[in-house]
C-alpha positions as a LaTeX table, in Angstrom:
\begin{tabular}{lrrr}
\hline
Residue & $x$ (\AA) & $y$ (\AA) & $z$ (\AA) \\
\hline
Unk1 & $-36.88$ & $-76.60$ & $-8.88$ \\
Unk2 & $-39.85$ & $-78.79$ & $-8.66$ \\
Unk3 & $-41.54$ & $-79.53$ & $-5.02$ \\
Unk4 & $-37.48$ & $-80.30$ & $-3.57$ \\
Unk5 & $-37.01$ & $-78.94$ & $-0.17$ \\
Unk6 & $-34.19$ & $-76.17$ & $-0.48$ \\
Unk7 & $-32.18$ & $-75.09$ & 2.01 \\
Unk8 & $-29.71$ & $-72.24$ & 2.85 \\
Unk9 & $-26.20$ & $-72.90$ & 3.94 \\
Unk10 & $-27.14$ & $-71.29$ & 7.40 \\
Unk11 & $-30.14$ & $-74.08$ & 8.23 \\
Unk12 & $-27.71$ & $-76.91$ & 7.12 \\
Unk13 & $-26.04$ & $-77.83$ & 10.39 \\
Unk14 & $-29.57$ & $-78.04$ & 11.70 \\
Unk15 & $-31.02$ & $-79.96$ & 9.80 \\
Unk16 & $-28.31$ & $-82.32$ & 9.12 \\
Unk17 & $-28.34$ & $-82.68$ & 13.35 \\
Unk18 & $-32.31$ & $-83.59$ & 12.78 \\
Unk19 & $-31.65$ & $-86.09$ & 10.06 \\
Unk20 & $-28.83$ & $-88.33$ & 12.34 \\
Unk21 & $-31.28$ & $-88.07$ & 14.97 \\
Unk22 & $-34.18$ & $-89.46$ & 13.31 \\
Unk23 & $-31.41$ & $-92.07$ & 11.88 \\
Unk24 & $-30.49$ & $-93.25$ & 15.44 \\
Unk25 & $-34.35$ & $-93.56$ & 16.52 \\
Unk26 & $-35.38$ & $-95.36$ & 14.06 \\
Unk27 & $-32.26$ & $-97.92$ & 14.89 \\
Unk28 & $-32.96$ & $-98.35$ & 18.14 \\
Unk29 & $-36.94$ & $-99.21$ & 17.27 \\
Unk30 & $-35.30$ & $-101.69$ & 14.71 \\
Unk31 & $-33.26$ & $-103.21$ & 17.45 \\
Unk32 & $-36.21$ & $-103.39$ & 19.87 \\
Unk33 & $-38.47$ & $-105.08$ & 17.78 \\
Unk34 & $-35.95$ & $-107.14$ & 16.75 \\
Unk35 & $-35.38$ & $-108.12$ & 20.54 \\
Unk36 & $-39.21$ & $-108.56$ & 20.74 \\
Unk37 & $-39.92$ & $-111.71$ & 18.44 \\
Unk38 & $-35.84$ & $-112.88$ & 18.73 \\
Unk39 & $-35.75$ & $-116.47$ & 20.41 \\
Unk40 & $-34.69$ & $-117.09$ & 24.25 \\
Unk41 & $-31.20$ & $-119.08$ & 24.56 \\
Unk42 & $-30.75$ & $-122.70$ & 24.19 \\
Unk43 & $-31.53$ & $-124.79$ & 27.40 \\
Unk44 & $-28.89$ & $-127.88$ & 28.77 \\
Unk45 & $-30.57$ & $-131.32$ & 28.33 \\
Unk46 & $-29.96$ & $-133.12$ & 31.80 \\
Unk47 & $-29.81$ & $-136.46$ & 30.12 \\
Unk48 & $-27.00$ & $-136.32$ & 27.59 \\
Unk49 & $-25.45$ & $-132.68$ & 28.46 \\
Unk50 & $-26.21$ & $-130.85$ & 25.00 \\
Unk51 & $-27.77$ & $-127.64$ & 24.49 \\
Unk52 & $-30.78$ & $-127.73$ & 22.49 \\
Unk53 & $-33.61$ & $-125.49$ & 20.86 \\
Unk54 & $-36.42$ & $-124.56$ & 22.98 \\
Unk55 & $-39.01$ & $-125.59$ & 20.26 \\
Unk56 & $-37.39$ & $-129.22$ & 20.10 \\
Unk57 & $-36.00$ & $-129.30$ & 23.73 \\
Unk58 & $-39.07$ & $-131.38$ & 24.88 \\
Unk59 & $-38.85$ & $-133.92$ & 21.87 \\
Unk60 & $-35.23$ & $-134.40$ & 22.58 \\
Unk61 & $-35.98$ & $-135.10$ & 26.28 \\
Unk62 & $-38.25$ & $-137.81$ & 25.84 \\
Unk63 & $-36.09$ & $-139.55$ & 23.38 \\
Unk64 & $-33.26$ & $-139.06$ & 25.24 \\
Unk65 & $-34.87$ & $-140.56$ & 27.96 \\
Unk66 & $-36.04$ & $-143.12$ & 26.40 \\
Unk67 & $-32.38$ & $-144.10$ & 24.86 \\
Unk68 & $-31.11$ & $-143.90$ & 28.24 \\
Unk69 & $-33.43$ & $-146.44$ & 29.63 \\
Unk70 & $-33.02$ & $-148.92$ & 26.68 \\
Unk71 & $-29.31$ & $-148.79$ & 27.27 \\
Unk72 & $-29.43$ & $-149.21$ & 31.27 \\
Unk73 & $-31.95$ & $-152.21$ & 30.55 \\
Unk74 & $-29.47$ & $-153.90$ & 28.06 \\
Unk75 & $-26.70$ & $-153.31$ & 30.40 \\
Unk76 & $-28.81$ & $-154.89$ & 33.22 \\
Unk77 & $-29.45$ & $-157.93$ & 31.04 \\
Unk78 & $-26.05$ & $-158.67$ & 30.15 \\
Unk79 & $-25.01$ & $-158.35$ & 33.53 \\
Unk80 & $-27.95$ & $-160.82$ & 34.44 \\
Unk81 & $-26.69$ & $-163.41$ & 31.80 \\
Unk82 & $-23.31$ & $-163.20$ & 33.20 \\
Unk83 & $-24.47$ & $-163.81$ & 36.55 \\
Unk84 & $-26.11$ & $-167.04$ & 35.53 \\
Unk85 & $-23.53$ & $-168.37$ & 33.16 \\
Unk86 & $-21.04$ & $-167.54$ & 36.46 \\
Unk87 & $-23.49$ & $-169.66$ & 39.13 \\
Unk88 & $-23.96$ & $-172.32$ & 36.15 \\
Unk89 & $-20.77$ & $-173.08$ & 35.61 \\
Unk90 & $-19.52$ & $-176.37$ & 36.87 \\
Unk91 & $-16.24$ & $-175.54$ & 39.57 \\
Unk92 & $-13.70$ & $-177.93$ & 41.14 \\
Unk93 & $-14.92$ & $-179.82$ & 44.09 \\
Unk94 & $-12.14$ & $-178.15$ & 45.99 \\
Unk95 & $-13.42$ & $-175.09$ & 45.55 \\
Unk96 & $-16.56$ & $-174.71$ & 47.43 \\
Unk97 & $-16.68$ & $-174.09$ & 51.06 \\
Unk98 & $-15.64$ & $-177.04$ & 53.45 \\
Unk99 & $-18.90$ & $-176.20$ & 56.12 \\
Unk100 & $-22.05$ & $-175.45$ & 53.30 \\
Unk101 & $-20.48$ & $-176.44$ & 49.99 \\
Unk102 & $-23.09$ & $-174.77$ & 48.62 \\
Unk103 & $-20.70$ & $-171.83$ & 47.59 \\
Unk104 & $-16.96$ & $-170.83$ & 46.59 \\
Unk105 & $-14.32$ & $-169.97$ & 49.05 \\
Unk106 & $-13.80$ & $-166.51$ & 49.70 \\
Unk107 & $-12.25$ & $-165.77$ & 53.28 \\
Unk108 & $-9.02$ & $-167.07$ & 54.50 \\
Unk109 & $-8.51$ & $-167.61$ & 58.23 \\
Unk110 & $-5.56$ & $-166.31$ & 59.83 \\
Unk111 & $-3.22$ & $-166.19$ & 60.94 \\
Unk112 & $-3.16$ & $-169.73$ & 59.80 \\
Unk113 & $-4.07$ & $-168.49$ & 55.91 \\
Unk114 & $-6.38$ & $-171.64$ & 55.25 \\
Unk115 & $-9.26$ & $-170.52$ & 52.55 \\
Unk116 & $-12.28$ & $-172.52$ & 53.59 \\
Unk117 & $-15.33$ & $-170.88$ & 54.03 \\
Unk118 & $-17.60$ & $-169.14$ & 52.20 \\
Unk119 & $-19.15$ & $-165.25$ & 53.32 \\
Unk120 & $-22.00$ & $-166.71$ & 55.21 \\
Unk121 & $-20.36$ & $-169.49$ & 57.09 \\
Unk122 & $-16.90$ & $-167.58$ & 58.07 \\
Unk123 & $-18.92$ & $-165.11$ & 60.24 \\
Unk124 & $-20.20$ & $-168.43$ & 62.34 \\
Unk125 & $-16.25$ & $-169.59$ & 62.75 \\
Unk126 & $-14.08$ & $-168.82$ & 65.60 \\
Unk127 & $-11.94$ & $-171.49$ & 64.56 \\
Unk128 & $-10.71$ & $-172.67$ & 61.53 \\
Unk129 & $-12.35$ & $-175.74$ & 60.16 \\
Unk130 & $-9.05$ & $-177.47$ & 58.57 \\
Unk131 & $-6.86$ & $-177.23$ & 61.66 \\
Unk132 & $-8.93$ & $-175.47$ & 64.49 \\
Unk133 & $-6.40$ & $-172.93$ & 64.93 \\
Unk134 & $-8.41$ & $-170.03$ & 66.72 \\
Unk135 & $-9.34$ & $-167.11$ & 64.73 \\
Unk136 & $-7.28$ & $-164.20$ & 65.20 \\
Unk137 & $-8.66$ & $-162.16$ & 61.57 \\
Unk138 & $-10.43$ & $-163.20$ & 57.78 \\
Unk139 & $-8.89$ & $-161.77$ & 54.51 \\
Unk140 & $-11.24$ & $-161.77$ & 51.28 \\
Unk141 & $-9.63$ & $-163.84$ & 48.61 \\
Unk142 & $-10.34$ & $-163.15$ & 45.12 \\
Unk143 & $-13.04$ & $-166.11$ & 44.08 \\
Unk144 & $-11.26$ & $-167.03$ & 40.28 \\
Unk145 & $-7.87$ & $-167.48$ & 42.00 \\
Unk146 & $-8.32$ & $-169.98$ & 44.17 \\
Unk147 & $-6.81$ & $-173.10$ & 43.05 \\
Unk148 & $-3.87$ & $-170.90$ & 41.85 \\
Unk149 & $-2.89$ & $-170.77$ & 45.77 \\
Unk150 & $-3.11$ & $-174.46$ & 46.44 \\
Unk151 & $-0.35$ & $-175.70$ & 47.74 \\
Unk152 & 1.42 & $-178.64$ & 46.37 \\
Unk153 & 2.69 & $-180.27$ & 49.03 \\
Unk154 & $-1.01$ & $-180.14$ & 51.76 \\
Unk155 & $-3.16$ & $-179.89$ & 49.18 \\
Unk156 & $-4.62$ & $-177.32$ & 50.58 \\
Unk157 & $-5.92$ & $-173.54$ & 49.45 \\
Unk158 & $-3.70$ & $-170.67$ & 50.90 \\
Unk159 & $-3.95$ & $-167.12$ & 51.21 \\
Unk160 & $-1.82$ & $-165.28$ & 48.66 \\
Unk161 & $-0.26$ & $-163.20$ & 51.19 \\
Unk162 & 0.93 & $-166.18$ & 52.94 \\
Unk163 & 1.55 & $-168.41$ & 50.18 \\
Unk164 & 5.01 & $-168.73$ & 49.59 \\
Unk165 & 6.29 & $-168.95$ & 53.33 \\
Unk166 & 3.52 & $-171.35$ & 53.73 \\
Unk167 & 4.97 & $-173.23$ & 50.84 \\
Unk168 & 8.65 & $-173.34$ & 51.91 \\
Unk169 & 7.35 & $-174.36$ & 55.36 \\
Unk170 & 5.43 & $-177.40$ & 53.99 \\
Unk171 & 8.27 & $-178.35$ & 51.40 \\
Unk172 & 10.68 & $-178.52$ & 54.42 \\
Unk173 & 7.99 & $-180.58$ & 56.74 \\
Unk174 & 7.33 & $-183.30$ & 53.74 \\
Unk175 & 11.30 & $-182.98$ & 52.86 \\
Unk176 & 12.42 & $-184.11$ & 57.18 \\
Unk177 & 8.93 & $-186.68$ & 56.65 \\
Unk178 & 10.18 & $-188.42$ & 53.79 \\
Unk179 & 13.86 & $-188.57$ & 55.37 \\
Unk180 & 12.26 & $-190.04$ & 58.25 \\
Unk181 & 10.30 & $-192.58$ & 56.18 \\
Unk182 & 13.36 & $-193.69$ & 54.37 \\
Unk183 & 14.96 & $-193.96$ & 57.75 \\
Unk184 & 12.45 & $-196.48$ & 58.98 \\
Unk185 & 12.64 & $-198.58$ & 55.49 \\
Unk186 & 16.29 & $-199.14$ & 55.94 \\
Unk187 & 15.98 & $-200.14$ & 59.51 \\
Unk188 & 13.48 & $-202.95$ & 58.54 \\
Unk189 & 15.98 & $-203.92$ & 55.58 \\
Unk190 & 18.64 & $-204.46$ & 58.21 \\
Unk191 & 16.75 & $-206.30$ & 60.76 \\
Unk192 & 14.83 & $-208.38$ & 57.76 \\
Unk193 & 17.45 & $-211.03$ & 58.67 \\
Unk194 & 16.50 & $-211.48$ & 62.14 \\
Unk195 & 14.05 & $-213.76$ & 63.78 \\
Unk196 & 9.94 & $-213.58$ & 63.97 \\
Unk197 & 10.67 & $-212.57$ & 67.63 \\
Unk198 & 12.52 & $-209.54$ & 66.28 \\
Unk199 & 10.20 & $-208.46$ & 63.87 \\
Unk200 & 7.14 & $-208.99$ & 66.16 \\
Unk201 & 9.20 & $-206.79$ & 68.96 \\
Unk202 & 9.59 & $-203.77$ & 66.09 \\
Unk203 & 5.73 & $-203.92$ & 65.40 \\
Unk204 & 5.10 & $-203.88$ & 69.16 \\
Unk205 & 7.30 & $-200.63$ & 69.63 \\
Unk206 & 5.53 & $-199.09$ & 66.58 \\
Unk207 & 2.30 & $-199.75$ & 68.43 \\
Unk208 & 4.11 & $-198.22$ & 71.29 \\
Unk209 & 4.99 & $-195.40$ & 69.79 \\
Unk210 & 1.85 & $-194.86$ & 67.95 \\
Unk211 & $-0.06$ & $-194.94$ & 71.51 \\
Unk212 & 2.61 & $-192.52$ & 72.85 \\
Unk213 & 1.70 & $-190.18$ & 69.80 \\
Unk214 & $-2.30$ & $-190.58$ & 70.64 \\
Unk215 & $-1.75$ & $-189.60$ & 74.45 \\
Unk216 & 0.88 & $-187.15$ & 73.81 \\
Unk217 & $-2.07$ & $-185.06$ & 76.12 \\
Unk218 & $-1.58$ & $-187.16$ & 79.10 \\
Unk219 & $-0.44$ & $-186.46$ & 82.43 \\
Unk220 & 0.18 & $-187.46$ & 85.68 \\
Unk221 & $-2.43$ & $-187.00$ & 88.98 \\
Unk222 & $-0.83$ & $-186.65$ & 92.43 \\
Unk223 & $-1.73$ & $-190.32$ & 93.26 \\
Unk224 & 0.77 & $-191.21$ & 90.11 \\
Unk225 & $-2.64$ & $-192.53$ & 88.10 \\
Unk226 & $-2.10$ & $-191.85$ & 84.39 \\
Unk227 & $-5.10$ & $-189.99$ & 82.92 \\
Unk228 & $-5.56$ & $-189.58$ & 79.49 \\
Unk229 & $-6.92$ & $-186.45$ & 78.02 \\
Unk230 & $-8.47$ & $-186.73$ & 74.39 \\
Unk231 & $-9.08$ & $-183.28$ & 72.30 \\
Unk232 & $-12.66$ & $-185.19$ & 71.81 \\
Unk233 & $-13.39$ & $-184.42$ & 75.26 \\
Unk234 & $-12.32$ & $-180.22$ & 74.97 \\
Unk235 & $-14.88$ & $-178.25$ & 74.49 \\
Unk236 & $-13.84$ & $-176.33$ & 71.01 \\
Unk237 & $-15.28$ & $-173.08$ & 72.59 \\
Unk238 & $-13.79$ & $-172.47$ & 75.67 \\
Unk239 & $-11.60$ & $-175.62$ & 75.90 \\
Unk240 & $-10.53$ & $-174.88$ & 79.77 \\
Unk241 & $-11.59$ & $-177.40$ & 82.17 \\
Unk242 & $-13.09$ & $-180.65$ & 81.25 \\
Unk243 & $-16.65$ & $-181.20$ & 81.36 \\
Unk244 & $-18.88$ & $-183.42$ & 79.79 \\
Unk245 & $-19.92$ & $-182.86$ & 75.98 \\
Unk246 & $-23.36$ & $-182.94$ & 74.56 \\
Unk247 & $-24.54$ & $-184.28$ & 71.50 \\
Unk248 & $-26.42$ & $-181.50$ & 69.33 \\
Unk249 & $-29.46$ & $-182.66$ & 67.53 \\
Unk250 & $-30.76$ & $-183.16$ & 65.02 \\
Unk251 & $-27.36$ & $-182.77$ & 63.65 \\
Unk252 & $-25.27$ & $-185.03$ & 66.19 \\
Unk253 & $-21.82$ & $-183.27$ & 66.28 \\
Unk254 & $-19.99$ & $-183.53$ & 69.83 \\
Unk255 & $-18.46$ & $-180.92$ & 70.45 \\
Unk256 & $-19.62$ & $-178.38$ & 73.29 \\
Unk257 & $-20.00$ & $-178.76$ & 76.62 \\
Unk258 & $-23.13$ & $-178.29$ & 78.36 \\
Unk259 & $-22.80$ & $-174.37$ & 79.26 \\
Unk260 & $-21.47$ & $-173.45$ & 76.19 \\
Unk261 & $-24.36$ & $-174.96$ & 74.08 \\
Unk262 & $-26.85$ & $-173.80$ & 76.03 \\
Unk263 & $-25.57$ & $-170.22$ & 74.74 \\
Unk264 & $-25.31$ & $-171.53$ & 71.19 \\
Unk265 & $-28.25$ & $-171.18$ & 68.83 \\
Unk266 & $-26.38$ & $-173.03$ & 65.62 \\
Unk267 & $-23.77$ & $-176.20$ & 65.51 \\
Unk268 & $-20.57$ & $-174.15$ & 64.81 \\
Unk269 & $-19.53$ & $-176.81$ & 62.09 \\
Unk270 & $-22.88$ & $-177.48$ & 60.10 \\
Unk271 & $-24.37$ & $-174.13$ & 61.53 \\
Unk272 & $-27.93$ & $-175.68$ & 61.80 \\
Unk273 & $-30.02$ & $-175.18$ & 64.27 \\
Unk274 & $-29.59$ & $-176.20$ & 67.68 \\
Unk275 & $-33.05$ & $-177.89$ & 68.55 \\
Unk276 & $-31.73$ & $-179.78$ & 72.03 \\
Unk277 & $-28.94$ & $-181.69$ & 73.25 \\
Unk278 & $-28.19$ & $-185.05$ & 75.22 \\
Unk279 & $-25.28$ & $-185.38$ & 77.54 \\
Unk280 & $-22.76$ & $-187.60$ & 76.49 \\
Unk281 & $-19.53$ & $-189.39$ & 78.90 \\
Unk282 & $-18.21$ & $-191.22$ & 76.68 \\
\hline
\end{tabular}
């Protein structure tokens, strides 16, 4: 029948056994050389996170990068512009710092809670520069918030923690003030019928009283000589004994004493530099 292979029915298991070998061979060379030109697995871009092509992966990267940069340079600008329109935007006088006012308040003395000083000048402080309460700790107050502590009664900018109490304290000192200022109005409507001798002896016991007020500070030596002793003449560092103050120049505050200057580099209220001092008795 022609140039057809024939077979007998005993050969056919063989053969048939050849055939699915030859089958599975030439599989498996299919499989390799598909395996030989098939591509390698997608690599992770380290910019954005996405898993790209080898043939495009180095395209990607440098536009990726180069996205990446324009976007952190925008971001920078805007942040730049901000900056300036912050610094050039005209704040209340009452916000900038009582020693520099060259910058906002941001640090609140306490435990007194005043908000005076700016960063730079607060580290220079060990007393507060509204009441010279000593220093005991500084809390950071939030710089857009200020004048939203100010209290009505002082005037003056609080710390939030301590603004309410603060507050009611203040409220009640103006509220026994003004009591005491009525007080004195209707004592000089009552004695408004008396003579010039009357009046002229109220004045001289307000004077007396004032002058009481002013050397609230003085005591008695053991020879029974009143002496007088003015803040002026404490020492605002150590403020122990009394010694003679000296007169910093070139700025000409008075307020150390000789010993504790001479350990000073800056004037603790202007914080400029010390160049030399003069004694002062006054």
């Amino acid at each position: 029948m022609g140039n057809a292979p024939s077979f007998c029915c005993c050969c056919f298991p063989f053969f048939s056994q050849r055939r699915a070998d030859q089958d599975h061979q030439q599989a498996a060379r299919g499989e390799a050389r598909r395996s030989q030109f098939s591509l390698p697995l997608r690599r992770r871009c380290g910019v954005c996170g996405m898993y790209i092509d080898p043939v495009l992966f180095d395209g990607h990267r440098e536009a990726c990068r180069e996205n990446n940069f324009r976007n952190l340079r925008q971001q920078q600008q805007g942040e730049l512009q901000d900056l300036g329109d912050d610094c050039s935007r005209d704040y209340d006088t009452e916000e900038w710092c009582v020693v520099c006012f060259a910058a906002r308040r941001s640090f609140a003395f306490l435990p007194c809670g005043h908000v005076s000083c700016c960063e730079k000048c607060v580290m220079a402080l060990q007393f507060c520069p509204l009441c010279r309460e000593p220093r005991a700790a500084l809390c950071r107050v939030a710089t857009g918030l200020l004048l939203q502590f100010k209290c009505r009664h002082c005037g003056e900018i609080i710390a939030p923690e301590l603004h309410d109490g603060h507050r009611e304290v203040c409220g009640f000192r103006m509220m026994l003030l003004q009591k005491g200022k009525d007080v004195s109005k209707e004592e000089d409507g009552s004695d408004g019928a008396d003579g010039p001798s009357d009046r002229c002896a109220i004045s001289n016991a307000e004077d007396t009283s004032a002058t009481t007020c002013l050397n609230a500070d003085a005591v008695l030596t053991t020879s029974g000589e009143c002496v007088t002793k003015s803040t002026m003449q404490y020492c605002i560092q150590c403020h122990g004994v009394e010694r003679p103050l000296v007169i910093m120049l070139p700025c000409g505050h008075r307020l150390l004493c000789e010993v504790c200057c001479s350990g000073r580099k800056t004037c603790p209220v202007c914080l400029q530099c010390i160049e030399s001092s003069v004694k002062s008795f006054c």
